[in-house]
């Protein structure tokens, strides 16, 4: 596959009728669902679960989404959503990149970037990234300088 960065975490997707909007293609809100799904699955694969977040009284909340919709997806399409952790200030924020490819033609349908901030689950106020998060997320960080030209 033609990934923008090396070693992506990949979520396979099959597009069903429930994802299709009145224009006959995948609704843009579905792409946000895919981003949420791949983010959680990647975190779990690295060793951080929702139970860990709760135990540590932390959540990573979206501060900013940047999404570039490059081409539509349709019912029956087989897709892969990739994610990479590309930045962290090691105090409060973490940034992921995303790329959505259609398998049949290796076409990139979406590119995205999301910045997350760490907050307390109880107070909803910003809180420092726990060391446990840093121990898991920092080794997974991919330098954006490794991006294909």
XYZ file of N, CA, C and O in Angstrom:
596
model
N 0.844 -1.186 0.000
C 0.000 0.000 0.000
C 0.883 1.241 0.000
O 2.009 1.234 0.482
N 0.321 2.294 -0.485
C 1.056 3.533 -0.671
C 0.872 4.458 0.539
O 0.249 5.508 0.450
N 1.443 4.084 1.667
C 1.291 4.859 2.899
C 2.244 6.051 2.909
O 3.379 5.954 2.454
N 1.785 7.157 3.485
C 2.589 8.372 3.563
C 3.761 8.236 4.536
O 4.796 8.874 4.347
N 3.586 7.438 5.576
C 4.610 7.240 6.604
C 4.833 5.746 6.794
O 3.951 4.936 6.499
N 5.990 5.370 7.332
C 6.261 3.943 7.531
C 5.522 3.366 8.741
O 5.120 4.090 9.643
N 5.352 2.063 8.720
C 4.828 1.281 9.852
C 3.498 1.786 10.415
O 3.389 2.061 11.603
N 2.468 1.887 9.580
C 1.179 2.343 10.099
C 0.497 1.265 10.939
O 0.747 0.075 10.773
N -0.370 1.712 11.835
C -1.336 0.804 12.449
C -2.551 0.870 11.528
O -3.018 1.963 11.183
N -3.092 -0.274 11.136
C -4.128 -0.320 10.103
C -5.417 -0.948 10.622
O -5.388 -2.007 11.248
N -6.515 -0.290 10.308
C -7.857 -0.794 10.589
C -8.531 -1.114 9.256
O -8.776 -0.212 8.455
N -8.825 -2.417 8.977
C -9.559 -2.763 7.752
C -11.030 -2.359 7.892
O -11.620 -2.506 8.969
N -11.610 -1.872 6.811
C -13.000 -1.421 6.820
C -13.727 -1.936 5.585
O -13.188 -1.878 4.478
N -14.958 -2.415 5.776
C -15.859 -2.779 4.677
C -17.034 -1.826 4.738
O -17.692 -1.712 5.772
N -17.302 -1.161 3.659
C -18.346 -0.144 3.655
C -19.707 -0.773 3.367
O -19.927 -1.367 2.310
N -20.586 -0.639 4.338
C -21.948 -1.144 4.220
C -22.930 -0.033 3.873
O -22.572 1.157 3.868
N -24.167 -0.413 3.607
C -25.208 0.538 3.202
C -25.474 1.597 4.270
O -25.834 2.735 3.945
N -25.267 1.252 5.539
C -25.542 2.193 6.625
C -24.585 3.388 6.645
O -24.857 4.391 7.303
N -23.469 3.315 5.924
C -22.493 4.409 5.883
C -22.755 5.379 4.732
O -22.109 6.425 4.639
N -23.729 5.053 3.872
C -23.958 5.827 2.653
C -24.967 6.946 2.902
O -26.000 6.747 3.550
N -24.650 8.139 2.376
C -25.544 9.284 2.559
C -26.448 9.479 1.335
O -26.436 8.668 0.405
N -27.208 10.561 1.340
C -28.162 10.824 0.263
C -27.483 11.183 -1.065
O -28.146 11.269 -2.092
N -26.177 11.370 -1.068
C -25.441 11.594 -2.314
C -24.906 10.299 -2.909
O -24.288 10.300 -3.969
N -25.086 9.185 -2.188
C -24.673 7.888 -2.707
C -23.242 7.496 -2.390
O -22.730 6.524 -2.936
N -22.586 8.248 -1.507
C -21.230 7.883 -1.089
C -21.142 7.912 0.439
O -22.115 8.279 1.114
N -19.997 7.531 0.969
C -19.832 7.481 2.425
C -19.989 8.888 2.996
O -19.357 9.844 2.528
N -20.832 9.003 4.011
C -21.062 10.268 4.678
C -19.797 10.718 5.397
O -19.087 9.908 5.993
N -19.521 12.018 5.361
C -18.293 12.528 5.971
C -18.214 12.241 7.470
O -17.115 12.086 8.008
N -19.328 12.134 8.158
C -19.309 11.811 9.585
C -18.748 10.414 9.841
O -18.174 10.149 10.900
N -18.892 9.525 8.878
C -18.348 8.166 9.021
C -16.824 8.196 9.118
O -16.225 7.398 9.825
N -16.191 9.104 8.415
C -14.731 9.200 8.453
C -14.259 9.517 9.876
O -13.242 8.999 10.327
N -15.000 10.360 10.579
C -14.660 10.647 11.975
C -14.814 9.397 12.838
O -14.004 9.159 13.743
N -15.837 8.605 12.561
C -15.989 7.333 13.275
C -14.788 6.433 13.023
O -14.262 5.806 13.937
N -14.336 6.361 11.773
C -13.172 5.536 11.442
C -11.936 6.022 12.193
O -11.132 5.218 12.683
N -11.773 7.340 12.284
C -10.631 7.920 13.000
C -10.689 7.543 14.478
O -9.674 7.177 15.073
N -11.864 7.627 15.068
C -12.007 7.243 16.477
C -11.695 5.757 16.662
O -10.974 5.373 17.584
N -12.222 4.926 15.789
C -12.000 3.478 15.901
C -10.523 3.121 15.786
O -9.999 2.359 16.596
N -9.841 3.651 14.781
C -8.438 3.285 14.587
C -7.578 3.836 15.724
O -6.617 3.191 16.146
N -7.938 5.006 16.247
C -7.178 5.578 17.370
C -7.269 4.684 18.600
O -6.252 4.371 19.234
N -8.494 4.264 18.938
C -8.671 3.390 20.105
C -7.989 2.046 19.896
O -7.315 1.531 20.790
N -8.163 1.463 18.732
C -7.550 0.151 18.485
C -6.033 0.238 18.522
O -5.369 -0.658 19.045
N -5.475 1.317 17.990
C -4.020 1.489 18.037
C -3.554 1.606 19.489
O -2.577 0.954 19.882
N -4.238 2.418 20.274
C -3.870 2.551 21.695
C -3.930 1.205 22.403
O -3.020 0.858 23.169
N -4.982 0.453 22.148
C -5.116 -0.869 22.766
C -4.003 -1.802 22.322
O -3.454 -2.553 23.127
N -3.628 -1.738 21.054
C -2.560 -2.608 20.556
C -1.217 -2.257 21.197
O -0.348 -3.118 21.334
N -1.069 -0.993 21.588
C 0.166 -0.555 22.250
C 0.162 -0.882 23.743
O 1.208 -0.805 24.386
N -1.022 -1.216 24.278
C -1.097 -1.620 25.676
C -1.880 -0.694 26.582
O -1.868 -0.871 27.797
N -2.575 0.290 26.033
C -3.415 1.178 26.846
C -4.879 0.951 26.495
O -5.284 1.155 25.357
N -5.650 0.556 27.488
C -7.071 0.287 27.287
C -7.914 1.377 27.948
O -7.399 2.202 28.711
N -9.201 1.350 27.695
C -10.118 2.275 28.349
C -10.046 2.100 29.865
O -10.117 3.088 30.607
N -9.868 0.876 30.333
C -9.723 0.654 31.782
C -8.496 1.363 32.335
O -8.530 1.907 33.449
N -7.401 1.385 31.565
C -6.202 2.114 32.001
C -6.487 3.610 32.079
O -6.081 4.279 33.040
N -7.171 4.149 31.093
C -7.518 5.566 31.105
C -8.341 5.884 32.352
O -8.087 6.878 33.034
N -9.317 5.043 32.649
C -10.165 5.266 33.829
C -9.358 5.155 35.123
O -9.518 5.979 36.022
N -8.511 4.146 35.201
C -7.682 3.949 36.402
C -6.781 5.155 36.649
O -6.567 5.563 37.788
N -6.286 5.758 35.579
C -5.383 6.901 35.686
C -6.119 8.243 35.705
O -5.484 9.297 35.796
N -7.459 8.201 35.647
C -8.286 9.408 35.622
C -7.853 10.354 34.501
O -7.653 11.549 34.707
N -7.717 9.808 33.301
C -7.294 10.608 32.163
C -8.123 10.263 30.927
O -8.619 9.153 30.776
N -8.197 11.253 30.046
C -8.801 11.077 28.727
C -8.004 11.916 27.749
O -7.466 12.961 28.116
N -7.927 11.452 26.521
C -7.335 12.238 25.444
C -8.500 12.771 24.619
O -9.220 11.993 23.987
N -8.700 14.074 24.667
C -9.834 14.688 23.976
C -9.348 15.452 22.753
O -8.247 15.997 22.734
N -10.189 15.490 21.746
C -9.840 16.168 20.499
C -9.833 17.676 20.724
O -10.800 18.251 21.235
N -8.744 18.305 20.320
C -8.626 19.750 20.315
C -8.856 20.276 18.904
O -9.506 21.295 18.705
N -8.331 19.537 17.926
C -8.448 19.980 16.531
C -8.372 18.795 15.589
O -7.520 17.929 15.740
N -9.300 18.759 14.632
C -9.254 17.816 13.511
C -8.929 18.617 12.251
O -9.509 19.683 12.027
N -8.035 18.094 11.438
C -7.806 18.623 10.087
C -8.020 17.447 9.148
O -7.278 16.467 9.208
N -9.050 17.539 8.316
C -9.388 16.439 7.417
C -9.451 16.932 5.986
O -10.138 17.911 5.684
N -8.720 16.256 5.129
C -8.757 16.534 3.702
C -9.432 15.362 3.014
O -8.878 14.260 2.959
N -10.655 15.611 2.504
C -11.416 14.594 1.789
C -10.968 14.649 0.326
O -11.241 15.622 -0.366
N -10.287 13.614 -0.126
C -9.658 13.639 -1.447
C -10.464 12.925 -2.521
O -10.344 13.257 -3.700
N -11.251 11.928 -2.120
C -12.076 11.185 -3.081
C -13.137 10.427 -2.287
O -12.924 10.081 -1.123
N -14.291 10.144 -2.894
C -15.361 9.457 -2.173
C -15.142 7.946 -2.077
O -14.428 7.345 -2.874
N -15.785 7.362 -1.085
C -15.876 5.903 -0.950
C -17.340 5.526 -1.141
O -18.246 6.333 -0.901
N -17.560 4.267 -1.558
C -18.900 3.806 -1.899
C -19.204 2.486 -1.210
O -18.305 1.775 -0.761
N -20.481 2.163 -1.198
C -20.914 0.886 -0.627
C -20.157 -0.259 -1.302
O -19.992 -0.277 -2.521
N -19.674 -1.174 -0.483
C -18.939 -2.324 -0.987
C -17.429 -2.121 -1.039
O -16.681 -3.087 -1.187
N -16.981 -0.877 -0.918
C -15.538 -0.623 -0.937
C -14.855 -1.290 0.258
O -15.400 -1.331 1.368
N -13.668 -1.797 0.001
C -12.792 -2.323 1.050
C -11.705 -1.273 1.260
O -10.987 -0.925 0.323
N -11.612 -0.785 2.484
C -10.701 0.310 2.801
C -9.759 -0.086 3.929
O -10.022 -1.042 4.666
N -8.695 0.683 4.073
C -7.817 0.576 5.232
C -7.547 1.980 5.750
O -7.147 2.861 4.989
N -7.811 2.153 7.056
C -7.517 3.417 7.721
C -6.246 3.214 8.522
O -6.162 2.305 9.352
N -5.239 4.052 8.258
C -3.959 3.964 8.953
C -3.819 5.138 9.906
O -4.355 6.225 9.668
N -3.066 4.901 10.989
C -2.747 5.992 11.908
C -1.311 5.879 12.374
O -0.730 4.786 12.388
N -0.781 7.034 12.716
C 0.556 7.157 13.285
C 0.508 8.220 14.370
O -0.168 9.235 14.219
N 1.253 8.027 15.433
C 1.485 9.087 16.412
C 2.693 9.852 15.890
O 3.758 9.271 15.666
N 2.531 11.157 15.667
C 3.595 11.927 15.025
C 4.172 13.039 15.903
O 5.182 13.634 15.545
N 3.533 13.322 17.037
C 4.056 14.389 17.881
C 3.480 14.281 19.286
O 2.357 13.792 19.467
N 4.257 14.722 20.242
C 3.797 14.884 21.615
C 4.696 15.912 22.278
O 5.916 15.886 22.100
N 4.085 16.820 23.031
C 4.901 17.768 23.787
C 5.380 17.149 25.100
O 6.092 17.776 25.864
N 4.974 15.907 25.351
C 5.338 15.118 26.529
C 4.814 15.730 27.828
O 5.225 15.335 28.915
N 3.897 16.682 27.696
C 3.264 17.278 28.870
C 1.745 17.136 28.796
O 1.124 16.618 29.699
N 1.170 17.602 27.672
C -0.281 17.700 27.596
C -0.864 17.175 26.286
O -1.991 16.701 26.272
N -0.126 17.246 25.191
C -0.722 16.962 23.883
C -0.056 15.798 23.156
O 1.096 15.447 23.410
N -0.840 15.257 22.240
C -0.421 14.157 21.374
C -1.080 14.414 20.024
O -2.239 14.832 19.972
N -0.351 14.162 18.947
C -0.899 14.361 17.605
C -0.794 13.068 16.812
O 0.233 12.398 16.830
N -1.890 12.737 16.125
C -1.947 11.582 15.229
C -2.178 12.061 13.813
O -2.857 13.061 13.590
N -1.649 11.274 12.868
C -1.993 11.442 11.459
C -2.782 10.230 11.013
O -2.655 9.147 11.584
N -3.585 10.443 9.956
C -4.444 9.395 9.421
C -4.376 9.418 7.898
O -4.188 10.467 7.286
N -4.565 8.241 7.326
C -4.666 8.111 5.868
C -5.631 6.969 5.587
O -5.502 5.889 6.157
N -6.582 7.214 4.698
C -7.567 6.211 4.308
C -7.338 5.834 2.852
O -7.340 6.703 1.970
N -7.125 4.540 2.619
C -6.887 4.027 1.263
C -7.971 3.055 0.849
O -8.456 2.264 1.663
N -8.326 3.085 -0.448
C -9.202 2.082 -1.033
C -8.304 0.976 -1.596
O -7.362 1.243 -2.339
N -8.595 -0.271 -1.245
C -7.735 -1.384 -1.634
C -7.755 -1.663 -3.131
O -6.730 -2.037 -3.701
N -8.897 -1.478 -3.778
C -9.015 -1.867 -5.191
C -8.099 -1.072 -6.114
O -7.653 -1.587 -7.138
N -7.816 0.170 -5.774
C -6.972 0.998 -6.653
C -5.848 1.722 -5.901
O -5.157 2.551 -6.483
N -5.672 1.412 -4.611
C -4.612 2.010 -3.785
C -4.721 3.537 -3.764
O -3.738 4.248 -3.667
N -5.953 4.031 -3.877
C -6.194 5.479 -3.905
C -6.402 6.004 -2.489
O -7.148 5.430 -1.711
N -5.731 7.113 -2.172
C -5.928 7.783 -0.888
C -7.214 8.595 -0.968
O -7.361 9.466 -1.835
N -8.143 8.304 -0.053
C -9.438 8.980 -0.026
C -9.470 10.121 0.983
O -10.249 11.066 0.829
N -8.647 10.002 2.025
C -8.654 11.001 3.094
C -7.270 11.062 3.718
O -6.597 10.036 3.869
N -6.867 12.267 4.077
C -5.692 12.474 4.917
C -6.151 13.343 6.067
O -6.958 14.264 5.877
N -5.653 13.038 7.259
C -6.087 13.803 8.411
C -5.017 13.914 9.473
O -4.008 13.206 9.455
N -5.301 14.811 10.381
C -4.405 15.072 11.499
C -5.297 15.489 12.664
O -6.193 16.322 12.482
N -5.053 14.921 13.831
C -5.832 15.266 15.015
C -4.896 15.542 16.166
O -3.976 14.765 16.433
N -5.145 16.650 16.837
C -4.392 16.996 18.047
C -5.284 16.717 19.243
O -6.440 17.145 19.279
N -4.739 15.964 20.183
C -5.450 15.598 21.400
C -4.800 16.283 22.594
O -3.588 16.487 22.603
N -5.601 16.578 23.611
C -5.089 17.094 24.880
C -5.522 16.149 25.988
O -6.609 15.552 25.941
N -4.677 16.029 26.988
C -4.953 15.159 28.121
C -5.750 15.930 29.176
O -5.381 17.045 29.551
N -6.847 15.329 29.627
C -7.680 15.937 30.664
C -8.018 14.892 31.722
O -7.939 13.689 31.471
N -8.417 15.375 32.880
C -8.927 14.498 33.927
C -10.336 14.057 33.561
O -11.163 14.888 33.155
N -10.633 12.775 33.726
C -11.988 12.285 33.477
C -12.973 12.867 34.484
O -14.136 13.091 34.159
N -12.505 13.108 35.712
C -13.414 13.611 36.746
C -13.669 15.108 36.641
O -14.805 15.555 36.683
N -12.606 15.888 36.485
C -12.769 17.343 36.478
C -12.905 17.931 35.081
O -13.337 19.072 34.936
N -12.504 17.177 34.069
C -12.502 17.633 32.669
C -11.525 18.786 32.439
O -11.617 19.489 31.443
N -10.606 18.975 33.359
C -9.584 20.015 33.239
C -8.298 19.408 32.694
O -8.042 18.223 32.886
N -7.496 20.217 32.027
C -6.215 19.702 31.509
C -5.357 19.109 32.629
O -5.297 19.660 33.732
N -4.742 17.975 32.311
C -3.844 17.294 33.247
C -2.659 16.758 32.471
O -2.783 16.372 31.313
N -1.554 16.687 33.131
C -0.314 16.199 32.532
C -0.497 14.751 32.053
O -1.204 13.962 32.683
N 0.140 14.437 30.926
C 0.145 13.053 30.446
C 0.804 12.176 31.511
O 1.922 12.481 31.943
N 0.143 11.124 31.949
C 0.768 10.233 32.936
C 2.002 9.547 32.337
O 2.075 9.320 31.124
N 2.940 9.204 33.194
C 4.151 8.527 32.729
C 3.805 7.252 31.972
O 4.462 6.894 31.002
N 2.754 6.567 32.396
C 2.329 5.342 31.709
C 1.964 5.619 30.251
O 2.271 4.826 29.360
N 1.331 6.757 29.977
C 1.015 7.136 28.603
C 2.302 7.386 27.820
O 2.453 6.935 26.688
N 3.212 8.139 28.424
C 4.475 8.446 27.755
C 5.259 7.181 27.460
O 5.845 7.049 26.382
N 5.250 6.234 28.400
C 5.983 4.976 28.210
C 5.439 4.173 27.029
O 6.185 3.423 26.400
N 4.164 4.320 26.752
C 3.525 3.570 25.662
C 3.557 4.341 24.344
O 3.890 3.792 23.294
N 3.205 5.628 24.400
C 3.050 6.388 23.166
C 4.358 6.882 22.557
O 4.498 6.900 21.330
N 5.314 7.289 23.367
C 6.543 7.849 22.799
C 7.336 6.845 21.962
O 7.832 7.220 20.888
N 7.457 5.579 22.377
C 8.177 4.633 21.504
C 7.477 4.385 20.163
O 8.112 3.949 19.207
N 6.181 4.678 20.081
C 5.423 4.484 18.842
C 5.482 5.700 17.930
O 4.980 5.659 16.804
N 6.085 6.779 18.387
C 6.139 8.009 17.612
C 6.898 7.813 16.306
O 7.962 7.200 16.281
N 6.313 8.302 15.214
C 6.910 8.221 13.884
C 7.252 9.648 13.453
O 6.392 10.532 13.489
N 8.485 9.857 13.049
C 8.912 11.189 12.620
C 8.286 11.537 11.284
O 8.346 10.756 10.334
N 7.673 12.708 11.220
C 7.059 13.132 9.956
C 8.106 13.389 8.882
O 7.774 13.417 7.696
N 9.348 13.527 9.260
C 10.422 13.679 8.283
C 10.591 12.414 7.443
O 11.232 12.437 6.394
N 9.999 11.299 7.911
C 10.059 10.043 7.166
C 8.976 9.947 6.085
O 8.864 8.942 5.398
N 8.157 11.005 5.964
C 7.069 11.001 4.982
C 7.618 10.935 3.569
O 8.673 11.477 3.263
N 6.849 10.270 2.714
C 7.206 10.212 1.290
C 7.061 11.602 0.677
O 6.139 12.327 1.019
N 7.954 11.955 -0.234
C 7.858 13.268 -0.878
C 6.623 13.376 -1.760
O 6.041 12.455 -2.185
